[in-house]
mmCIF file of C-alpha atoms and ligand atoms in Angstrom:
data_model
loop_
_atom_site.group_PDB
_atom_site.id
_atom_site.type_symbol
_atom_site.label_atom_id
_atom_site.label_comp_id
_atom_site.label_asym_id
_atom_site.label_seq_id
_atom_site.Cartn_x
_atom_site.Cartn_y
_atom_site.Cartn_z
ATOM 1 C CA MET A 1 3.203 -3.679 -13.855
ATOM 2 C CA GLY A 2 2.580 -4.160 -10.188
ATOM 3 C CA LEU A 3 1.964 -1.865 -7.335
ATOM 4 C CA GLY A 4 5.245 -0.364 -6.278
ATOM 5 C CA HIS A 5 4.585 -0.592 -2.579
ATOM 6 C CA PHE A 6 2.164 -2.385 -0.322
ATOM 7 C CA ALA A 7 1.027 0.902 1.179
ATOM 8 C CA VAL A 8 1.936 4.571 1.073
ATOM 9 C CA LEU A 9 1.129 6.911 3.935
ATOM 10 C CA SER A 10 0.208 10.569 3.784
ATOM 11 C CA ASP A 11 3.409 11.474 5.641
ATOM 12 C CA GLY A 12 5.437 10.076 2.757
ATOM 13 C CA THR A 13 6.237 6.699 4.299
ATOM 14 C CA LYS A 14 6.268 3.878 1.764
ATOM 15 C CA ILE A 15 5.784 0.384 3.062
ATOM 16 C CA ASP A 16 6.990 -2.687 1.237
ATOM 17 C CA SER A 17 6.225 -6.305 1.951
ATOM 18 C CA PRO A 18 8.701 -7.635 4.497
ATOM 19 C CA ARG A 19 11.488 -9.964 3.458
ATOM 20 C CA PHE A 20 9.946 -13.003 5.160
ATOM 21 C CA LEU A 21 6.848 -12.623 2.996
ATOM 22 C CA ARG A 22 8.782 -12.065 -0.229
ATOM 23 C CA ARG A 23 10.903 -15.118 0.534
ATOM 24 C CA ALA A 24 7.816 -17.283 1.060
ATOM 25 C CA GLU A 25 6.342 -16.005 -2.220
ATOM 26 C CA LYS A 26 9.563 -16.746 -4.054
ATOM 27 C CA ARG A 27 9.605 -20.295 -2.747
ATOM 28 C CA LEU A 28 5.976 -20.763 -3.787
ATOM 29 C CA LYS A 29 6.807 -19.700 -7.345
ATOM 30 C CA LYS A 30 9.753 -22.084 -7.430
ATOM 31 C CA VAL A 31 7.790 -25.144 -6.312
ATOM 32 C CA GLN A 32 4.937 -24.229 -8.663
ATOM 33 C CA ARG A 33 7.411 -24.193 -11.535
ATOM 34 C CA GLU A 34 8.749 -27.563 -10.452
ATOM 35 C CA LEU A 35 5.241 -28.996 -10.299
ATOM 36 C CA SER A 36 4.493 -27.876 -13.841
ATOM 37 C CA ARG A 37 7.513 -29.803 -15.096
ATOM 38 C CA LYS A 38 6.509 -33.137 -13.541
ATOM 39 C CA ALA A 39 4.812 -35.729 -15.720
ATOM 40 C CA LYS A 40 1.104 -36.178 -15.078
ATOM 41 C CA GLY A 41 0.255 -39.108 -12.836
ATOM 42 C CA SER A 42 3.857 -39.581 -11.743
ATOM 43 C CA LYS A 43 4.892 -40.156 -8.145
ATOM 44 C CA ASN A 44 7.088 -37.047 -8.264
ATOM 45 C CA ARG A 45 4.127 -34.956 -9.323
ATOM 46 C CA GLY A 46 2.269 -36.014 -6.208
ATOM 47 C CA LYS A 47 5.218 -34.974 -4.041
ATOM 48 C CA ALA A 48 5.559 -31.674 -5.862
ATOM 49 C CA ARG A 49 1.873 -30.995 -5.321
ATOM 50 C CA ILE A 50 2.312 -31.400 -1.579
ATOM 51 C CA ARG A 51 5.259 -29.002 -1.638
ATOM 52 C CA VAL A 52 3.101 -26.425 -3.448
ATOM 53 C CA ALA A 53 0.316 -26.794 -0.896
ATOM 54 C CA ARG A 54 2.787 -26.289 1.954
ATOM 55 C CA ALA A 55 4.325 -23.242 0.267
ATOM 56 C CA HIS A 56 0.837 -21.771 -0.217
ATOM 57 C CA ALA A 57 0.096 -22.176 3.458
ATOM 58 C CA ARG A 58 3.405 -20.560 4.362
ATOM 59 C CA VAL A 59 2.680 -17.540 2.161
ATOM 60 C CA ALA A 60 -0.756 -17.167 3.740
ATOM 61 C CA ASP A 61 0.760 -17.316 7.231
ATOM 62 C CA ALA A 62 3.484 -14.812 6.370
ATOM 63 C CA ARG A 63 0.956 -12.439 4.830
ATOM 64 C CA ARG A 64 -1.314 -12.633 7.863
ATOM 65 C CA GLU A 65 1.660 -11.979 10.130
ATOM 66 C CA PHE A 66 2.701 -8.944 8.071
ATOM 67 C CA HIS A 67 -0.841 -7.526 8.000
ATOM 68 C CA HIS A 68 -1.102 -7.991 11.735
ATOM 69 C CA GLN A 69 2.217 -6.281 12.444
ATOM 70 C CA LEU A 70 1.469 -3.348 10.152
ATOM 71 C CA SER A 71 -2.125 -2.765 11.234
ATOM 72 C CA THR A 72 -1.097 -2.874 14.885
ATOM 73 C CA ARG A 73 1.648 -0.336 14.246
ATOM 74 C CA LEU A 74 -0.578 2.029 12.268
ATOM 75 C CA ILE A 75 -3.384 1.906 14.812
ATOM 76 C CA ARG A 76 -0.972 2.374 17.710
ATOM 77 C CA ASP A 77 0.695 5.413 16.115
ATOM 78 C CA ASN A 78 -2.354 7.204 14.715
ATOM 79 C CA GLN A 79 -5.589 8.569 16.134
ATOM 80 C CA ALA A 80 -7.347 8.258 12.810
ATOM 81 C CA VAL A 81 -6.708 6.173 9.732
ATOM 82 C CA ALA A 82 -8.309 6.597 6.333
ATOM 83 C CA VAL A 83 -7.943 4.170 3.461
ATOM 84 C CA GLU A 84 -8.942 4.191 -0.155
ATOM 85 C CA ASP A 85 -11.365 1.411 -0.935
ATOM 86 C CA LEU A 86 -9.976 -0.079 -4.133
ATOM 87 C CA ALA A 87 -12.815 -2.540 -4.507
ATOM 88 C CA VAL A 88 -15.389 0.166 -5.114
ATOM 89 C CA LYS A 89 -13.027 1.803 -7.545
ATOM 90 C CA GLY A 90 -13.462 -1.213 -9.753
ATOM 91 C CA LEU A 91 -9.777 -1.970 -9.638
ATOM 92 C CA ALA A 92 -10.479 -5.583 -8.829
ATOM 93 C CA ARG A 93 -11.826 -6.001 -12.329
ATOM 94 C CA THR A 94 -8.891 -4.414 -14.129
ATOM 95 C CA ARG A 95 -5.547 -5.811 -15.137
ATOM 96 C CA LEU A 96 -4.179 -4.594 -11.851
ATOM 97 C CA ALA A 97 -6.433 -7.125 -10.188
ATOM 98 C CA LYS A 98 -3.700 -9.673 -9.670
ATOM 99 C CA SER A 99 -1.380 -7.347 -7.813
ATOM 100 C CA VAL A 100 -4.246 -6.012 -5.742
ATOM 101 C CA HIS A 101 -5.321 -9.492 -4.758
ATOM 102 C CA ASP A 102 -1.782 -10.676 -4.206
ATOM 103 C CA ALA A 103 -1.180 -7.765 -1.929
ATOM 104 C CA GLY A 104 -4.156 -8.961 0.099
ATOM 105 C CA TRP A 105 -5.373 -5.403 0.386
ATOM 106 C CA SER A 106 -8.914 -6.157 1.469
ATOM 107 C CA ALA A 107 -7.766 -8.617 4.122
ATOM 108 C CA PHE A 108 -5.429 -5.937 5.417
ATOM 109 C CA VAL A 109 -8.152 -3.273 5.429
ATOM 110 C CA ASN A 110 -10.429 -5.605 7.396
ATOM 111 C CA MET A 111 -7.713 -6.150 9.960
ATOM 112 C CA LEU A 112 -7.083 -2.419 10.198
ATOM 113 C CA GLU A 113 -10.780 -1.781 10.744
ATOM 114 C CA TYR A 114 -10.921 -4.433 13.440
ATOM 115 C CA GLU A 115 -7.876 -3.039 15.266
ATOM 116 C CA ALA A 116 -9.245 0.503 15.015
ATOM 117 C CA ALA A 117 -12.502 -0.545 16.676
ATOM 118 C CA ARG A 118 -10.591 -2.413 19.340
ATOM 119 C CA TYR A 119 -8.390 0.551 20.249
ATOM 120 C CA GLY A 120 -10.984 3.284 19.820
ATOM 121 C CA ARG A 121 -9.441 4.862 16.755
ATOM 122 C CA THR A 122 -11.283 6.557 13.924
ATOM 123 C CA PHE A 123 -11.361 4.491 10.774
ATOM 124 C CA VAL A 124 -12.618 5.856 7.461
ATOM 125 C CA LYS A 125 -12.913 4.148 4.124
ATOM 126 C CA ILE A 126 -13.276 6.473 1.193
ATOM 127 C CA GLY A 127 -14.295 5.143 -2.144
ATOM 128 C CA ARG A 128 -16.380 5.842 -5.133
ATOM 129 C CA PHE A 129 -15.428 8.650 -7.480
ATOM 130 C CA GLU A 130 -12.799 10.239 -5.310
ATOM 131 C CA PRO A 131 -10.230 11.316 -7.903
ATOM 132 C CA THR A 132 -7.256 10.828 -5.634
ATOM 133 C CA SER A 133 -4.638 11.031 -8.357
ATOM 134 C CA GLN A 134 -6.259 13.829 -10.329
ATOM 135 C CA VAL A 135 -6.184 16.507 -7.707
ATOM 136 C CA CYS A 136 -3.161 18.386 -6.412
ATOM 137 C CA SER A 137 -3.000 17.682 -2.689
ATOM 138 C CA ARG A 138 -1.457 21.079 -2.065
ATOM 139 C CA CYS A 139 -3.670 23.557 -3.948
ATOM 140 C CA GLY A 140 -6.654 21.394 -4.840
ATOM 141 C CA VAL A 141 -6.552 21.989 -8.597
ATOM 142 C CA LYS A 142 -8.015 19.093 -10.569
ATOM 143 C CA ASP A 143 -5.929 18.533 -13.674
ATOM 144 C CA GLY A 144 -7.326 15.232 -14.856
ATOM 145 C CA PRO A 145 -6.213 11.625 -14.946
ATOM 146 C CA LYS A 146 -2.618 10.646 -15.558
ATOM 147 C CA PRO A 147 -1.441 7.380 -17.046
ATOM 148 C CA LEU A 148 -0.284 4.888 -14.412
ATOM 149 C CA HIS A 149 3.362 5.108 -15.457
ATOM 150 C CA VAL A 150 3.435 8.758 -14.401
ATOM 151 C CA ARG A 151 4.690 8.499 -10.830
ATOM 152 C CA VAL A 152 5.750 12.102 -10.248
ATOM 153 C CA TRP A 153 4.471 15.318 -11.775
ATOM 154 C CA THR A 154 4.534 19.048 -11.202
ATOM 155 C CA CYS A 155 1.253 20.787 -10.489
ATOM 156 C CA GLY A 156 0.655 23.321 -13.254
ATOM 157 C CA ALA A 157 -1.178 25.607 -10.872
ATOM 158 C CA CYS A 158 0.985 25.786 -7.753
ATOM 159 C CA GLY A 159 4.234 24.196 -8.899
ATOM 160 C CA ALA A 160 4.286 21.500 -6.237
ATOM 161 C CA VAL A 161 6.210 18.394 -7.244
ATOM 162 C CA LEU A 162 3.875 15.539 -6.439
ATOM 163 C CA ASP A 163 4.592 11.884 -5.866
ATOM 164 C CA ARG A 164 1.604 9.969 -7.211
ATOM 165 C CA ASP A 165 1.218 7.650 -4.232
ATOM 166 C CA VAL A 166 1.848 10.217 -1.531
ATOM 167 C CA ASN A 167 -0.391 12.760 -3.267
ATOM 168 C CA ALA A 168 -3.160 10.150 -3.372
ATOM 169 C CA ALA A 169 -2.631 9.296 0.300
ATOM 170 C CA VAL A 170 -2.916 12.957 1.290
ATOM 171 C CA ASN A 171 -6.089 13.277 -0.785
ATOM 172 C CA VAL A 172 -7.501 10.177 0.896
ATOM 173 C CA ALA A 173 -6.838 11.679 4.306
ATOM 174 C CA LYS A 174 -8.389 14.998 3.252
ATOM 175 C CA ALA A 175 -11.444 13.341 1.718
ATOM 176 C CA ALA A 176 -11.925 11.501 4.985
ATOM 177 C CA GLY A 177 -11.916 14.820 6.800
ATOM 178 C CA LEU A 178 -8.554 14.312 8.472
ATOM 179 C CA ALA A 179 -6.104 17.155 8.805
ATOM 180 C CA VAL A 180 -2.779 16.652 7.086
ATOM 181 C CA SER A 181 0.181 18.918 6.714
ATOM 182 C CA ALA A 182 0.468 19.209 2.970
ATOM 183 C CA CYS A 183 4.108 20.211 2.967
ATOM 184 C CA ARG A 184 5.101 16.695 3.970
ATOM 185 C CA ALA A 185 3.410 15.229 0.951
ATOM 186 C CA GLN A 186 5.675 16.729 -1.619
ATOM 187 C CA VAL A 187 8.696 14.960 -3.031
ATOM 188 C CA ARG A 188 10.412 18.286 -2.635
ATOM 189 C CA PRO A 189 9.083 21.832 -2.292
ATOM 190 C CA GLY A 190 7.762 23.124 -5.593
ATOM 191 C CA LEU A 191 8.326 26.452 -7.283
ATOM 192 C CA VAL A 192 6.836 28.281 -4.349
ATOM 193 C CA PRO A 193 9.909 28.832 -2.185
ATOM 194 C CA ALA A 194 9.633 28.266 1.527
ATOM 195 C CA PRO A 195 10.315 31.278 3.724
ATOM 196 C CA ARG A 196 13.931 31.390 4.840
ATOM 197 C CA SER A 197 13.145 30.506 8.423
ATOM 198 C CA GLU A 198 11.299 27.417 7.263
ATOM 199 C CA ALA A 199 13.866 26.124 4.839
ATOM 200 C CA GLY A 200 15.226 22.765 5.767
ATOM 201 C CA THR A 201 12.668 22.152 8.456
ATOM 202 C CA HIS A 202 10.499 19.790 6.461
ATOM 203 C CA PRO A 203 10.632 16.489 8.253
ATOM 204 C CA LYS A 204 12.009 13.629 6.212
ATOM 205 C CA PRO A 205 9.740 10.640 5.675
ATOM 206 C CA LYS A 206 10.251 8.295 8.595
ATOM 207 C CA PRO A 207 10.414 4.515 8.500
ATOM 208 C CA VAL A 208 7.280 4.331 10.631
ATOM 209 C CA ALA A 209 4.189 6.497 10.659
ATOM 210 C CA THR A 210 4.414 8.756 13.650
ATOM 211 C CA GLY A 211 1.823 11.365 12.755
ATOM 212 C CA ARG A 212 -1.470 11.235 14.494
ATOM 213 C CA GLN A 213 -3.353 10.721 11.297
ATOM 214 C CA ALA A 214 -2.479 8.593 8.333
ATOM 215 C CA GLY A 215 -4.083 8.428 4.953
ATOM 216 C CA ILE A 216 -3.176 5.271 3.134
ATOM 217 C CA SER A 217 -3.293 4.584 -0.513
ATOM 218 C CA VAL A 218 -1.845 1.949 -2.721
ATOM 219 C CA LEU A 219 -2.215 3.844 -5.960
HETATM 220 ZN ZN1 ZN B 301 -1.188 22.466 -6.997
#
């Protein structure tokens, strides 16, 4: 199991790690494998160890570059940004810890906070006991926890079809006191039909966040 995306925004945008970062990570894995196959104390092992160290440095650089690009973009495009603080959720101590740490979430959040202060944007971290995946982001009904493999469900109360990550992102934004248009959070409109004049006017998720406010969640 891993986290499907690096970040998911309340407007439905899902952000993956860029190719240059994935490539650096792939290379790191490869040289680590090679190192483990070298005999202890051998000359080749020493060389392999240097290659691993270099690959590590390259991954760190690529990750920093990605975090910088993304935080700059999010801060530029939004007046307010809210994030879910995974550390206080205790996620760092669960079996998801590895993916959370690999994703460098806290480093990214720090960068986001720094950029927000620099450009005069509102930055909110919401944390403890906010049940972001238990509450329908459209009608507010709390229908309890869902196992992690459940990525999409239909709200029993209002019929909205909810994407786990986007629903959480909308709830993060709401908990932070930011206004979000709930209709954009749904995978598709639920059982409540849109008025005729509105049909087909729901904006499609865009490759970049263009709304003024973004809630971000990685769960
Ligand atoms: Zn609902």
